[in-house]
Every structure is written in structure tokens, then in C-alpha cells.
mmCIF file of C-alpha atoms in Angstrom:
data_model
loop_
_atom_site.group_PDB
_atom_site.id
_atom_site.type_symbol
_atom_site.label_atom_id
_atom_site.label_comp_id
_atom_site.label_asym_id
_atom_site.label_seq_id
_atom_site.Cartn_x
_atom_site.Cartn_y
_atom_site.Cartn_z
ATOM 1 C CA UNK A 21 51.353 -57.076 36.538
ATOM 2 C CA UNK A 22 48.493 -56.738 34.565
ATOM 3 C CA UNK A 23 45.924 -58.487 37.235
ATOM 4 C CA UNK A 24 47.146 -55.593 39.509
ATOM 5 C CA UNK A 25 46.513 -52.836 37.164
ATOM 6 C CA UNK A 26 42.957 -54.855 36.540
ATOM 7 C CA UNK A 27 42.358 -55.072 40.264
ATOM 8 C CA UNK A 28 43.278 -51.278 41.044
ATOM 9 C CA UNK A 29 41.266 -50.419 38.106
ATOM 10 C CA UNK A 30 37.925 -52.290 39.708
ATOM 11 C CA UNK A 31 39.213 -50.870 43.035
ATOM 12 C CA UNK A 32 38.804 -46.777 41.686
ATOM 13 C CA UNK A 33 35.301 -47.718 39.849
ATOM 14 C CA UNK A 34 34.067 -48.926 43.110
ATOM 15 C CA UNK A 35 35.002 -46.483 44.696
ATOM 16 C CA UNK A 36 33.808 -44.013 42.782
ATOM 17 C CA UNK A 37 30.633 -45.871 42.612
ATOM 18 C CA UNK A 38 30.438 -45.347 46.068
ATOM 19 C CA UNK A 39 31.255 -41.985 46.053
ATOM 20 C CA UNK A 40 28.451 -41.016 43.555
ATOM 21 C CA UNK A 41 25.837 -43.081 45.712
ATOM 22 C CA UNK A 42 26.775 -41.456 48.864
ATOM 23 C CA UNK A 43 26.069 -37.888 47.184
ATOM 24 C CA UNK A 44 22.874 -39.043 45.541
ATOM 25 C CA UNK A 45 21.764 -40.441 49.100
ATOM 26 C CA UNK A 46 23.314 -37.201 50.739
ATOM 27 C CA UNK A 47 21.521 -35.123 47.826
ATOM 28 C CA UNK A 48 18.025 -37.308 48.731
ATOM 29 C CA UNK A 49 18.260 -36.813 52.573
ATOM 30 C CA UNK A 50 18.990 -33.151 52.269
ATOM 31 C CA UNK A 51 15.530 -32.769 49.637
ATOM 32 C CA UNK A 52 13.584 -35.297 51.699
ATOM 33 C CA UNK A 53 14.566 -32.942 55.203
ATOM 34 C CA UNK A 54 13.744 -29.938 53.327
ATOM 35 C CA UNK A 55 10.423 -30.734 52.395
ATOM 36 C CA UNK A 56 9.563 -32.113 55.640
ATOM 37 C CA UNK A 57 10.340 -29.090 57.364
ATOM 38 C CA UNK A 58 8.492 -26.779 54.845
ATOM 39 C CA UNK A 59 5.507 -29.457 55.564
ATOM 40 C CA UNK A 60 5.611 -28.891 58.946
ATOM 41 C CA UNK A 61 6.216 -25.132 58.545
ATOM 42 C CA UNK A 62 2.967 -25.107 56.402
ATOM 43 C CA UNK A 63 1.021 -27.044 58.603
ATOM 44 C CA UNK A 64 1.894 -24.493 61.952
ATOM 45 C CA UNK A 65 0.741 -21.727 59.154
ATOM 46 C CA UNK A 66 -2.447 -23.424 58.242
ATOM 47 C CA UNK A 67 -3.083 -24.314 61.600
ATOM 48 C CA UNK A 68 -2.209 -20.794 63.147
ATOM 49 C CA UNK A 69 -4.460 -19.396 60.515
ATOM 50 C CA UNK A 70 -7.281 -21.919 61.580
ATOM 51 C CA UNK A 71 -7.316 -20.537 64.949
ATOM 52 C CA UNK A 72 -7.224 -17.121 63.950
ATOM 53 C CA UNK A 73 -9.980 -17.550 61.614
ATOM 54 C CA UNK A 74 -11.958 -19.659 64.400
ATOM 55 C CA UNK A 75 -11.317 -16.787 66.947
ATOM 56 C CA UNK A 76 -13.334 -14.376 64.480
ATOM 57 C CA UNK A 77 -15.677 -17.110 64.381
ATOM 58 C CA UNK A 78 -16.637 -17.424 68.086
ATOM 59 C CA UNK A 79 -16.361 -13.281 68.714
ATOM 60 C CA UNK A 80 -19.194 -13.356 65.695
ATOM 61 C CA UNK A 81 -21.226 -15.507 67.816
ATOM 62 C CA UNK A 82 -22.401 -15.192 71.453
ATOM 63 C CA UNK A 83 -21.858 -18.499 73.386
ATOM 64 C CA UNK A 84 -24.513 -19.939 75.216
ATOM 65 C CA UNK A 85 -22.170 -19.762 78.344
ATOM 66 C CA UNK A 86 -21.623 -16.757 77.965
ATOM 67 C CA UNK A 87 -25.802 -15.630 77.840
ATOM 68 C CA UNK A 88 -25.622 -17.651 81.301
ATOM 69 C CA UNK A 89 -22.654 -15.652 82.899
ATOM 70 C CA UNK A 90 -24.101 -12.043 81.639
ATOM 71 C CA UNK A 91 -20.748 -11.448 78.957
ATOM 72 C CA UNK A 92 -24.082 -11.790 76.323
ATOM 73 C CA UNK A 93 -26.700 -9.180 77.377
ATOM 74 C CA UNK A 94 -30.007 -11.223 76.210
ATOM 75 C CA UNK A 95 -32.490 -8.589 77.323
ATOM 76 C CA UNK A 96 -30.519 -6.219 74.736
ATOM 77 C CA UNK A 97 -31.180 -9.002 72.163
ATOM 78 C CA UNK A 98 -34.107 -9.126 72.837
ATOM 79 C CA UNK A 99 -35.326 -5.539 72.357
ATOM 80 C CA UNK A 100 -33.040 -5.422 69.370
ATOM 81 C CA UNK A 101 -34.975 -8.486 67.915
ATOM 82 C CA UNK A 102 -38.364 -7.467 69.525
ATOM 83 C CA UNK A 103 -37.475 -4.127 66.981
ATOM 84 C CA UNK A 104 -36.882 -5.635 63.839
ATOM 85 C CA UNK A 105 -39.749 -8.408 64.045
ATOM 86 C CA UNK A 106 -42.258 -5.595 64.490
ATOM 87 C CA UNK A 107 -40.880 -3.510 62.004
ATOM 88 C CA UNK A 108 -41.122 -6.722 59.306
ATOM 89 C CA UNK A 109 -44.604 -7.706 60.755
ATOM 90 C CA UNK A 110 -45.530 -4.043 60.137
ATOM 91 C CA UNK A 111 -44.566 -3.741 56.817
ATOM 92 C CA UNK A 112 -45.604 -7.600 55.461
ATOM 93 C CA UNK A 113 -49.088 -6.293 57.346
ATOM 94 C CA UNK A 114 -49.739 -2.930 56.534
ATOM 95 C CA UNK A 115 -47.137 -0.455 56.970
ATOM 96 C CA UNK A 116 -45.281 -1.076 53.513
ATOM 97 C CA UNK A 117 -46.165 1.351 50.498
ATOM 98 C CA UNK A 118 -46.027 -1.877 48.180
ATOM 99 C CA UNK A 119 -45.735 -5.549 47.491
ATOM 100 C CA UNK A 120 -42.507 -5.105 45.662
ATOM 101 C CA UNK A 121 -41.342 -3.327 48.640
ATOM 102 C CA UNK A 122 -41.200 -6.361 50.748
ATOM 103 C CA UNK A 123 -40.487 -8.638 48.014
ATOM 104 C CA UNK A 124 -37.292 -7.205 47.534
ATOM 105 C CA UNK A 125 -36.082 -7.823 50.899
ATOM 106 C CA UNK A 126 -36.492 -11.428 51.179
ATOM 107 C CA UNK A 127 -33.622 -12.344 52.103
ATOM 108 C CA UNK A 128 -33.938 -10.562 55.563
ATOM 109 C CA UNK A 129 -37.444 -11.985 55.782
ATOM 110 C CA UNK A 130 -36.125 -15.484 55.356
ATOM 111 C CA UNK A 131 -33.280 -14.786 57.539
ATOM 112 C CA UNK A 132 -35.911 -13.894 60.764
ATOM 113 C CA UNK A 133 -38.637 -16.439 59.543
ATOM 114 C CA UNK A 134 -36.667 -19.043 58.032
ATOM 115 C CA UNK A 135 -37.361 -20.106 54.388
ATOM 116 C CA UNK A 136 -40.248 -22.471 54.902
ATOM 117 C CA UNK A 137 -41.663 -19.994 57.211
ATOM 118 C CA UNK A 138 -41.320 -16.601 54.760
ATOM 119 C CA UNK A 139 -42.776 -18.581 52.177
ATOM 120 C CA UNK A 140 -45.970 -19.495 54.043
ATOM 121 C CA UNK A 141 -46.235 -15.284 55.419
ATOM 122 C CA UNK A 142 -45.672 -14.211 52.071
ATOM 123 C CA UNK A 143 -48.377 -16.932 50.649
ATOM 124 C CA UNK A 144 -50.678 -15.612 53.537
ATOM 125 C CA UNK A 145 -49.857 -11.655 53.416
ATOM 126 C CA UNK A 146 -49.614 -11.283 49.942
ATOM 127 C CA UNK A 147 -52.422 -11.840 46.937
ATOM 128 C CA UNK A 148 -50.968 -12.687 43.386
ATOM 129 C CA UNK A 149 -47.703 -11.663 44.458
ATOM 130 C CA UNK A 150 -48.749 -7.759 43.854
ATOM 131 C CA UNK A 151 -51.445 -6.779 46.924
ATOM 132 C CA UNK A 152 -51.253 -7.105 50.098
ATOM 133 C CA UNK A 153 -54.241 -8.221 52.150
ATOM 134 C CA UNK A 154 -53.797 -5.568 54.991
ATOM 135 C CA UNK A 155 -54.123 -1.663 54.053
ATOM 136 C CA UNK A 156 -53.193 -0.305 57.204
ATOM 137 C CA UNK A 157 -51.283 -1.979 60.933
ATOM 138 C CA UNK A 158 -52.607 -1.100 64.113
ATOM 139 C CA UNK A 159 -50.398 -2.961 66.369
ATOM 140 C CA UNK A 160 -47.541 -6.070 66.617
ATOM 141 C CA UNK A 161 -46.389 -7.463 69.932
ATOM 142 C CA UNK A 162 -43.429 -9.770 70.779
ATOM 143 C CA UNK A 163 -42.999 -12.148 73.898
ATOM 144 C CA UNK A 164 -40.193 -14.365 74.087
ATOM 145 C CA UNK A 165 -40.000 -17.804 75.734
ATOM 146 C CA UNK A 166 -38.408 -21.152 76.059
ATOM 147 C CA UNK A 167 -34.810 -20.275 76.195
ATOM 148 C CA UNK A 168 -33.172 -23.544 75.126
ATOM 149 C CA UNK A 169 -29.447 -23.440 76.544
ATOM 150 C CA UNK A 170 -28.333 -27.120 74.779
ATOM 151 C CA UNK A 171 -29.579 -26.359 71.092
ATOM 152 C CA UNK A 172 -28.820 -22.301 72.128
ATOM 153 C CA UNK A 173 -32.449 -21.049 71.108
ATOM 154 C CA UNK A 174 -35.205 -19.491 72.032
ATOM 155 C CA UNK A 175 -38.929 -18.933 71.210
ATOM 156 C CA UNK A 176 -40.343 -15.777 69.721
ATOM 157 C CA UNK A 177 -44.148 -14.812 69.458
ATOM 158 C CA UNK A 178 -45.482 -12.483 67.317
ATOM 159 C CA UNK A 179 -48.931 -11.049 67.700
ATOM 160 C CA UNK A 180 -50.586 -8.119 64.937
ATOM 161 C CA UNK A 181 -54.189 -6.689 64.675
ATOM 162 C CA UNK A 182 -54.176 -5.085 60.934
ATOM 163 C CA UNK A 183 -57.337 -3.565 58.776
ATOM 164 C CA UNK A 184 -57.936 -5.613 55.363
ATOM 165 C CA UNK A 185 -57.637 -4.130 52.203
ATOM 166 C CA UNK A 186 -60.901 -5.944 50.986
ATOM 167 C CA UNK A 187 -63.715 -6.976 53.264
ATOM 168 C CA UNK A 188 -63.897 -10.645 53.906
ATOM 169 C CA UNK A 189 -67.280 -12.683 53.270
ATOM 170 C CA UNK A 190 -68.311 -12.227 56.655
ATOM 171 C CA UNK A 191 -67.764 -8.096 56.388
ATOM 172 C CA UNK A 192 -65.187 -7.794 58.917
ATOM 173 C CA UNK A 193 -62.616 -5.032 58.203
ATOM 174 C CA UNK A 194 -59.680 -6.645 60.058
ATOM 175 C CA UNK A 195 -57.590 -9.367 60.861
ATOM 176 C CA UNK A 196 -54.691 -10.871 62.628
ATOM 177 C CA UNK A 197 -51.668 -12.797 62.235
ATOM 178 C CA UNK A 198 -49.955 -14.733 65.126
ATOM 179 C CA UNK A 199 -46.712 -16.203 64.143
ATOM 180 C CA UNK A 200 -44.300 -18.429 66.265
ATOM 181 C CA UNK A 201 -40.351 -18.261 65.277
ATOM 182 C CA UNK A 202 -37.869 -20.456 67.188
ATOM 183 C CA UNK A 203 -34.731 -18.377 66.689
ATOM 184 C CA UNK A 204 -30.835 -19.679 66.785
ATOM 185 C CA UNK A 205 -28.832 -16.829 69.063
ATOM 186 C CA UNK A 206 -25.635 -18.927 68.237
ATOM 187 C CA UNK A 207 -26.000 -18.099 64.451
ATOM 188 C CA UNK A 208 -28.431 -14.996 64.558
ATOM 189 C CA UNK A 209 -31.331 -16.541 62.500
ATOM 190 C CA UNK A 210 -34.258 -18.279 62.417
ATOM 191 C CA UNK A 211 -34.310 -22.001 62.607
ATOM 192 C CA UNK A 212 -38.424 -22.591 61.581
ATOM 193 C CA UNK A 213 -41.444 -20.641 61.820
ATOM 194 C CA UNK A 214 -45.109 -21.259 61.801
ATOM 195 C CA UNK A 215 -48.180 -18.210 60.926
ATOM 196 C CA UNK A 216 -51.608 -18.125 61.089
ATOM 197 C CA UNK A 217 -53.776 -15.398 59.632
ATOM 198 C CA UNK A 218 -57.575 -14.910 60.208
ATOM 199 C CA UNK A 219 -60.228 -12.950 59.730
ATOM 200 C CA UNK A 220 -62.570 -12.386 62.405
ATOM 201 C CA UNK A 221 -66.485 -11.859 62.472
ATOM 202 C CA UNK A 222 -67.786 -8.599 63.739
ATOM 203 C CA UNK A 223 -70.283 -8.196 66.313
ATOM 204 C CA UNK A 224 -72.955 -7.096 63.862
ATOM 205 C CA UNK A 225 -73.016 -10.484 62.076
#
């Protein structure tokens, strides 16, 4: 009689061992299900926001393709660009009341010229950082060339005639700057630029 009891005994503790293992597996599966659908929930959000944020991205910038097909109106770029490169060619040679002036806005300056490139204008345009070597502009002209449809750039040449502040050695009273800017229409800036100032003779030498 008492082997019975024993038995029936082992018989409930097993099964209730069972029963608690099947609610901790139950209890697992139902976390483990939870948290891979609120994985997969995040990763449609992240990914839905990716797009979205990539869709601002490309409206930001025209696409080459789309230069090609006439969505992008180039020629407006163009005169919008041929605008502001005259107006910052004016004012580095010229046209700006002071030094400071154009100091302060070198960020724009090294976002049309490129770092490497306002650095040697500045150098060439500007004496001890506080004079400039032009006092007045007379002109600035703009061609654009080489329209490069796999690295989506073009060329841009800039071309000003300015009087000097100071006379040179050789007593002309002018100068002029040509400056070549390859500019990236897929991120709106320049990628490099190269200047050249110089000081012509005059015909009395």
C-alpha cells in the first residue's frame, strides 16, 4: 500500500513538473514571438523612414538623367551660377567695401571654389589678410564647358579685368584673375578649383 501511495506521489510531481515546464516554454515562445514581431515591425519603420528620408534626398538633388531628359533645366543653372560666381569674383576683386567683408563669408566662397581653391583666391586677392589688391572691378565673365554626365559635373571659367589698389613694379594699374572651377550639379558645390592672378605691363613700358 505504501509503494502505491509512493508511486502516485512521483506520478503528481511529474506531472506537475511537466506542467510548470510547458508554461515556462509556453511563457518563452509567447516573449520570443513578441519580440520578433516588434523586430520586424521596427525594421518596416526604419526602413519606411529610410525611403522617406532618401526621397528628400534625391528631390534635393537633380539627377544626371534627369539634366539629359530636360526635368533639370541646366541653362537655368547655369545663369543662376553664372550670377553668383560674378557677384563673388566682384567682390573678392573689387566690388567689396572691405576685407572683413569677404572674410566673413567663407563658407560660401569655399562652397563655389572648394577649400583648396578659396584658400589659394584669398592668398592671391587678399594682402595680410586686411587689403585687397584690387580697388575697383571692371568686368567678370563665365563660360561653361565639359559637361561630365558619369561623375555629374561640369567646368566653369571665370574671367575678371580689375584696377590695383597699388601699382605693381612695372606701373601697370590693373590686373586679372582667370580661375577654373569644376563644379558637382549632383551636390551643388565645387569639387576643386585652380586661379591665376597677374599683373600686366602697359604699353608705355
Amino acid at each position: 500500500m505504501a509503494r502505491k501511495k509512493q508511486e502516485r506521489n512521483w506520478r503528481f510531481n511529474y506531472l506537475g513538473i511537466f506542467i510548470v515546464l510547458t508554461v515556462i516554454l509556453v511563457t518563452l515562445s509567447a516573449v520570443e514571438a513578441q519580440q520578433y514581431f516588434a523586430s520586424k515591425n521596427r525594421y518596416a519603420s526604419l526602413d519606411t523612414e529610410y525611403q522617406t528620408l532618401k526621397l528628400k534626398e534625391d528631390n534635393l538633388k537633380p539627377d544626371i538623367e534627369d539634366i539629359v531628359s530636360g526635368k533639370f533645366d541646366l541653362r537655368a543653372k547655369e545663369r543662376q551660377l553664372d550670377k553668383n560666381y560674378t557677384i563673388l569674383t566682384k567682390a573678392l576683386f573689387g566690388d567689396a567695401k572691405s576685407a572683413d567683408t569677404v572674410i566673413s563669408q567663407s563658407d560660401t566662397y569655399t562652397r563655389y571654389f572648394g577649400k583648396k581653391g578659396w584658400n589659394t583666391l584669398s592668398q592671391l586677392a587678399i594682402v595680410n589678410q586686411d587689403r585687397f589688391i584690387a580697388s575697383s572691378n571692371s568686368y567678370v565673365k563665365t563660360s561653361f564647358s565639359d559637361l561630365d554626365l558619369s561623375k555629374k559635373t561640369i567646368d566653369i571659367t571665370i574671367f575678371s579685368k580689375f584696377n590695383l589698389s597699388k601699382k605693381s613694379n612695372n606701373d601697370a594699374d590693373y590686373g586679372v584673375a582667370y580661375i577654373k572651377v569644376v563644379y558637382d550639379l549632383q551636390n551643388d558645390k565645387a569639387v576643386k578649383s585652380t586661379a591665376n592672378v597677374s599683373y600686366p605691363q602697359t604699353n608705355n613700358d
